[in-house]
Amino acid sequence: MGERQLAGRAHRRRLRTARHGQRLDHRQPDSHPLFLYFFGHVSNAVALCVRAVYLALLAVGWAGVTAIGAAVAWRVAGVRLALGTVAAFLACGLLGMWVPTMQTLALMVVAVAASVAVGALLGLAAGLSDRMDRALRPVLDTMQVLPAFAYLLPVVLVFGIGVPPPSSPP
């Protein structure tokens, strides 16, 4: 390796390292590229979607969110659930928990939308391809007999709870 290349590497390393050895890009130097680049972009996309839904819910206001929730509940299950939805949203507002409720609702909307999209794509792939059906069948059969917390706990430990913080670009 030439002297110029070594000097360039050392310069780049100095640029990435702040005082007292703290890295500016907050990444582990030996992390796998899949986690550094692919999941970093997925995390940023999820955070962006959750933020957009959260801001939309706040823009609609408490009356709008309550009316939309009551209308959906009334259409899906009837008047009793619509009244329960109105009571629940009013209780959240009166107890001063409106902002955390909207954060949770935004997380749930994005999670359900992503789950439906991935599930629909996997279902279509399994329906159109025997090979994909044979690959998914043991996984789905195993997940069906396990309690939800048995496979959700490792997911929570790996990915954490809540909105992922946006990562810095590479």
C-alpha positions as YAML, in Angstrom:
chain: A
units: angstrom
residues:
- id: 1
  name: MET
  ca: [0.00, 0.00, 0.00]
- id: 2
  name: GLY
  ca: [1.32, 3.40, -0.89]
- id: 3
  name: GLU
  ca: [2.18, 6.14, 1.54]
- id: 4
  name: ARG
  ca: [-0.60, 8.30, 0.13]
- id: 5
  name: GLN
  ca: [-3.25, 5.66, 0.75]
- id: 6
  name: LEU
  ca: [-2.13, 5.20, 4.36]
- id: 7
  name: ALA
  ca: [-2.17, 8.96, 4.92]
- id: 8
  name: GLY
  ca: [-5.68, 9.15, 3.43]
- id: 9
  name: ARG
  ca: [-6.92, 6.40, 5.72]
- id: 10
  name: ALA
  ca: [-5.45, 8.05, 8.78]
- id: 11
  name: HIS
  ca: [-7.00, 11.38, 7.77]
- id: 12
  name: ARG
  ca: [-10.43, 9.79, 7.33]
- id: 13
  name: ARG
  ca: [-10.08, 8.03, 10.69]
- id: 14
  name: ARG
  ca: [-9.22, 11.34, 12.38]
- id: 15
  name: LEU
  ca: [-12.25, 12.96, 10.77]
- id: 16
  name: ARG
  ca: [-14.54, 10.23, 12.11]
- id: 17
  name: THR
  ca: [-13.12, 10.40, 15.62]
- id: 18
  name: ALA
  ca: [-13.96, 13.30, 17.91]
- id: 19
  name: ARG
  ca: [-12.11, 14.33, 21.05]
- id: 20
  name: HIS
  ca: [-11.58, 11.70, 23.72]
- id: 21
  name: GLY
  ca: [-12.11, 8.85, 21.24]
- id: 22
  name: GLN
  ca: [-15.83, 9.35, 20.59]
- id: 23
  name: ARG
  ca: [-16.86, 8.47, 17.06]
- id: 24
  name: LEU
  ca: [-18.82, 11.10, 15.19]
- id: 25
  name: ASP
  ca: [-20.99, 8.68, 13.24]
- id: 26
  name: HIS
  ca: [-21.98, 6.66, 16.37]
- id: 27
  name: ARG
  ca: [-21.50, 3.31, 14.61]
- id: 28
  name: GLN
  ca: [-19.46, 0.38, 15.72]
- id: 29
  name: PRO
  ca: [-16.35, 0.13, 13.55]
- id: 30
  name: ASP
  ca: [-16.74, -3.64, 13.21]
- id: 31
  name: SER
  ca: [-20.52, -3.82, 12.62]
- id: 32
  name: HIS
  ca: [-21.80, -5.92, 9.77]
- id: 33
  name: PRO
  ca: [-22.63, -3.88, 6.63]
- id: 34
  name: LEU
  ca: [-26.16, -5.31, 6.64]
- id: 35
  name: PHE
  ca: [-26.85, -3.61, 9.96]
- id: 36
  name: LEU
  ca: [-24.98, -0.45, 9.04]
- id: 37
  name: TYR
  ca: [-26.58, 0.22, 5.69]
- id: 38
  name: PHE
  ca: [-29.76, -1.83, 5.11]
- id: 39
  name: PHE
  ca: [-31.34, -1.73, 8.56]
- id: 40
  name: GLY
  ca: [-30.23, 1.87, 9.01]
- id: 41
  name: HIS
  ca: [-32.31, 2.86, 6.01]
- id: 42
  name: VAL
  ca: [-35.23, 0.71, 7.17]
- id: 43
  name: SER
  ca: [-35.04, 2.38, 10.59]
- id: 44
  name: ASN
  ca: [-35.04, 5.83, 9.01]
- id: 45
  name: ALA
  ca: [-38.04, 4.95, 6.81]
- id: 46
  name: VAL
  ca: [-40.01, 3.63, 9.80]
- id: 47
  name: ALA
  ca: [-39.17, 6.71, 11.88]
- id: 48
  name: LEU
  ca: [-40.20, 8.97, 8.99]
- id: 49
  name: CYS
  ca: [-43.53, 7.16, 8.54]
- id: 50
  name: VAL
  ca: [-44.30, 7.19, 12.27]
- id: 51
  name: ARG
  ca: [-43.48, 10.90, 12.46]
- id: 52
  name: ALA
  ca: [-45.69, 11.68, 9.44]
- id: 53
  name: VAL
  ca: [-48.65, 9.77, 10.90]
- id: 54
  name: TYR
  ca: [-48.08, 11.38, 14.31]
- id: 55
  name: LEU
  ca: [-48.05, 14.88, 12.82]
- id: 56
  name: ALA
  ca: [-51.17, 14.09, 10.78]
- id: 57
  name: LEU
  ca: [-52.97, 12.92, 13.93]
- id: 58
  name: LEU
  ca: [-51.96, 16.07, 15.78]
- id: 59
  name: ALA
  ca: [-53.05, 18.21, 12.82]
- id: 60
  name: VAL
  ca: [-56.50, 16.62, 12.79]
- id: 61
  name: GLY
  ca: [-56.92, 17.46, 16.47]
- id: 62
  name: TRP
  ca: [-58.65, 15.67, 19.27]
- id: 63
  name: ALA
  ca: [-62.14, 16.21, 17.87]
- id: 64
  name: GLY
  ca: [-61.14, 14.89, 14.45]
- id: 65
  name: VAL
  ca: [-59.34, 11.82, 15.79]
- id: 66
  name: THR
  ca: [-62.25, 11.06, 18.11]
- id: 67
  name: ALA
  ca: [-64.77, 11.46, 15.27]
- id: 68
  name: ILE
  ca: [-62.74, 9.30, 12.87]
- id: 69
  name: GLY
  ca: [-62.23, 6.62, 15.53]
- id: 70
  name: ALA
  ca: [-65.93, 6.64, 16.41]
- id: 71
  name: ALA
  ca: [-66.94, 6.46, 12.74]
- id: 72
  name: VAL
  ca: [-64.64, 3.51, 12.08]
- id: 73
  name: ALA
  ca: [-65.82, 1.73, 15.24]
- id: 74
  name: TRP
  ca: [-69.47, 2.37, 14.37]
- id: 75
  name: ARG
  ca: [-68.99, 1.09, 10.81]
- id: 76
  name: VAL
  ca: [-67.10, -2.02, 11.90]
- id: 77
  name: ALA
  ca: [-68.91, -3.08, 15.09]
- id: 78
  name: GLY
  ca: [-71.87, -0.82, 15.83]
- id: 79
  name: VAL
  ca: [-72.98, 1.95, 18.15]
- id: 80
  name: ARG
  ca: [-71.77, 0.43, 21.44]
- id: 81
  name: LEU
  ca: [-68.14, 0.23, 20.30]
- id: 82
  name: ALA
  ca: [-68.39, 3.74, 18.83]
- id: 83
  name: LEU
  ca: [-69.52, 5.09, 22.21]
- id: 84
  name: GLY
  ca: [-66.73, 3.17, 23.92]
- id: 85
  name: THR
  ca: [-64.22, 4.66, 21.49]
- id: 86
  name: VAL
  ca: [-65.47, 8.18, 22.18]
- id: 87
  name: ALA
  ca: [-65.28, 7.55, 25.93]
- id: 88
  name: ALA
  ca: [-61.73, 6.16, 25.65]
- id: 89
  name: PHE
  ca: [-60.48, 9.11, 23.59]
- id: 90
  name: LEU
  ca: [-62.18, 11.58, 25.94]
- id: 91
  name: ALA
  ca: [-60.59, 9.87, 28.95]
- id: 92
  name: CYS
  ca: [-57.15, 10.10, 27.31]
- id: 93
  name: GLY
  ca: [-57.69, 13.79, 26.63]
- id: 94
  name: LEU
  ca: [-59.06, 14.63, 30.05]
- id: 95
  name: LEU
  ca: [-56.25, 12.78, 31.84]
- id: 96
  name: GLY
  ca: [-53.61, 14.70, 29.89]
- id: 97
  name: MET
  ca: [-52.41, 11.67, 27.97]
- id: 98
  name: TRP
  ca: [-53.33, 12.87, 24.48]
- id: 99
  name: VAL
  ca: [-49.79, 13.21, 23.09]
- id: 100
  name: PRO
  ca: [-48.61, 9.76, 24.31]
- id: 101
  name: THR
  ca: [-51.86, 8.28, 23.00]
- id: 102
  name: MET
  ca: [-51.24, 9.79, 19.56]
- id: 103
  name: GLN
  ca: [-47.63, 8.50, 19.61]
- id: 104
  name: THR
  ca: [-48.88, 5.00, 20.39]
- id: 105
  name: LEU
  ca: [-51.62, 5.26, 17.76]
- id: 106
  name: ALA
  ca: [-49.09, 6.38, 15.14]
- id: 107
  name: LEU
  ca: [-46.83, 3.42, 16.00]
- id: 108
  name: MET
  ca: [-49.77, 1.03, 15.71]
- id: 109
  name: VAL
  ca: [-50.96, 2.46, 12.37]
- id: 110
  name: VAL
  ca: [-47.50, 2.11, 10.82]
- id: 111
  name: ALA
  ca: [-46.96, -1.36, 12.32]
- id: 112
  name: VAL
  ca: [-50.31, -2.66, 11.08]
- id: 113
  name: ALA
  ca: [-49.78, -1.18, 7.61]
- id: 114
  name: ALA
  ca: [-46.31, -2.73, 7.36]
- id: 115
  name: SER
  ca: [-47.59, -6.08, 8.63]
- id: 116
  name: VAL
  ca: [-50.44, -6.13, 6.13]
- id: 117
  name: ALA
  ca: [-48.08, -5.23, 3.27]
- id: 118
  name: VAL
  ca: [-45.51, -7.91, 4.17]
- id: 119
  name: GLY
  ca: [-48.22, -10.50, 4.86]
- id: 120
  name: ALA
  ca: [-50.00, -9.80, 1.59]
- id: 121
  name: LEU
  ca: [-46.77, -10.06, -0.39]
- id: 122
  name: LEU
  ca: [-45.75, -13.32, 1.33]
- id: 123
  name: GLY
  ca: [-49.27, -14.71, 0.89]
- id: 124
  name: LEU
  ca: [-49.30, -13.88, -2.81]
- id: 125
  name: ALA
  ca: [-45.84, -15.37, -3.24]
- id: 126
  name: ALA
  ca: [-46.87, -18.56, -1.41]
- id: 127
  name: GLY
  ca: [-50.07, -18.80, -3.43]
- id: 128
  name: LEU
  ca: [-48.26, -18.40, -6.75]
- id: 129
  name: SER
  ca: [-45.17, -20.48, -6.02]
- id: 130
  name: ASP
  ca: [-45.08, -24.00, -4.61]
- id: 131
  name: ARG
  ca: [-41.46, -23.49, -3.60]
- id: 132
  name: MET
  ca: [-42.33, -20.43, -1.52]
- id: 133
  name: ASP
  ca: [-45.29, -22.28, 0.00]
- id: 134
  name: ARG
  ca: [-43.01, -25.16, 1.02]
- id: 135
  name: ALA
  ca: [-40.53, -22.69, 2.52]
- id: 136
  name: LEU
  ca: [-43.13, -20.74, 4.51]
- id: 137
  name: ARG
  ca: [-45.26, -23.67, 5.66]
- id: 138
  name: PRO
  ca: [-42.98, -24.92, 8.52]
- id: 139
  name: VAL
  ca: [-42.43, -21.36, 9.78]
- id: 140
  name: LEU
  ca: [-46.16, -20.59, 9.80]
- id: 141
  name: ASP
  ca: [-47.06, -23.95, 11.36]
- id: 142
  name: THR
  ca: [-44.52, -23.38, 14.14]
- id: 143
  name: MET
  ca: [-45.65, -19.81, 14.79]
- id: 144
  name: GLN
  ca: [-49.28, -20.92, 14.92]
- id: 145
  name: VAL
  ca: [-48.78, -23.26, 17.88]
- id: 146
  name: LEU
  ca: [-46.44, -20.98, 19.86]
- id: 147
  name: PRO
  ca: [-47.83, -18.32, 22.18]
- id: 148
  name: ALA
  ca: [-47.28, -14.80, 20.85]
- id: 149
  name: PHE
  ca: [-44.91, -13.80, 23.64]
- id: 150
  name: ALA
  ca: [-42.61, -16.73, 22.87]
- id: 151
  name: TYR
  ca: [-41.50, -15.23, 19.56]
- id: 152
  name: LEU
  ca: [-42.19, -11.57, 20.29]
- id: 153
  name: LEU
  ca: [-39.78, -11.34, 23.23]
- id: 154
  name: PRO
  ca: [-36.65, -11.97, 21.12]
- id: 155
  name: VAL
  ca: [-37.91, -9.46, 18.55]
- id: 156
  name: VAL
  ca: [-38.33, -6.81, 21.26]
- id: 157
  name: LEU
  ca: [-34.87, -7.59, 22.64]
- id: 158
  name: VAL
  ca: [-33.26, -7.26, 19.21]
- id: 159
  name: PHE
  ca: [-35.20, -4.30, 17.82]
- id: 160
  name: GLY
  ca: [-36.29, -2.48, 20.97]
- id: 161
  name: ILE
  ca: [-39.59, -0.78, 21.79]
- id: 162
  name: GLY
  ca: [-40.85, 2.49, 20.37]
- id: 163
  name: VAL
  ca: [-39.85, 4.68, 17.48]
- id: 164
  name: PRO
  ca: [-36.33, 3.92, 16.30]
- id: 165
  name: PRO
  ca: [-33.98, 6.91, 16.42]
- id: 166
  name: PRO
  ca: [-32.86, 8.09, 12.97]
- id: 167
  name: SER
  ca: [-29.37, 6.90, 12.19]
- id: 168
  name: SER
  ca: [-26.72, 9.04, 10.59]
- id: 169
  name: PRO
  ca: [-26.03, 8.42, 6.90]
- id: 170
  name: PRO
  ca: [-22.90, 6.39, 6.12]
...
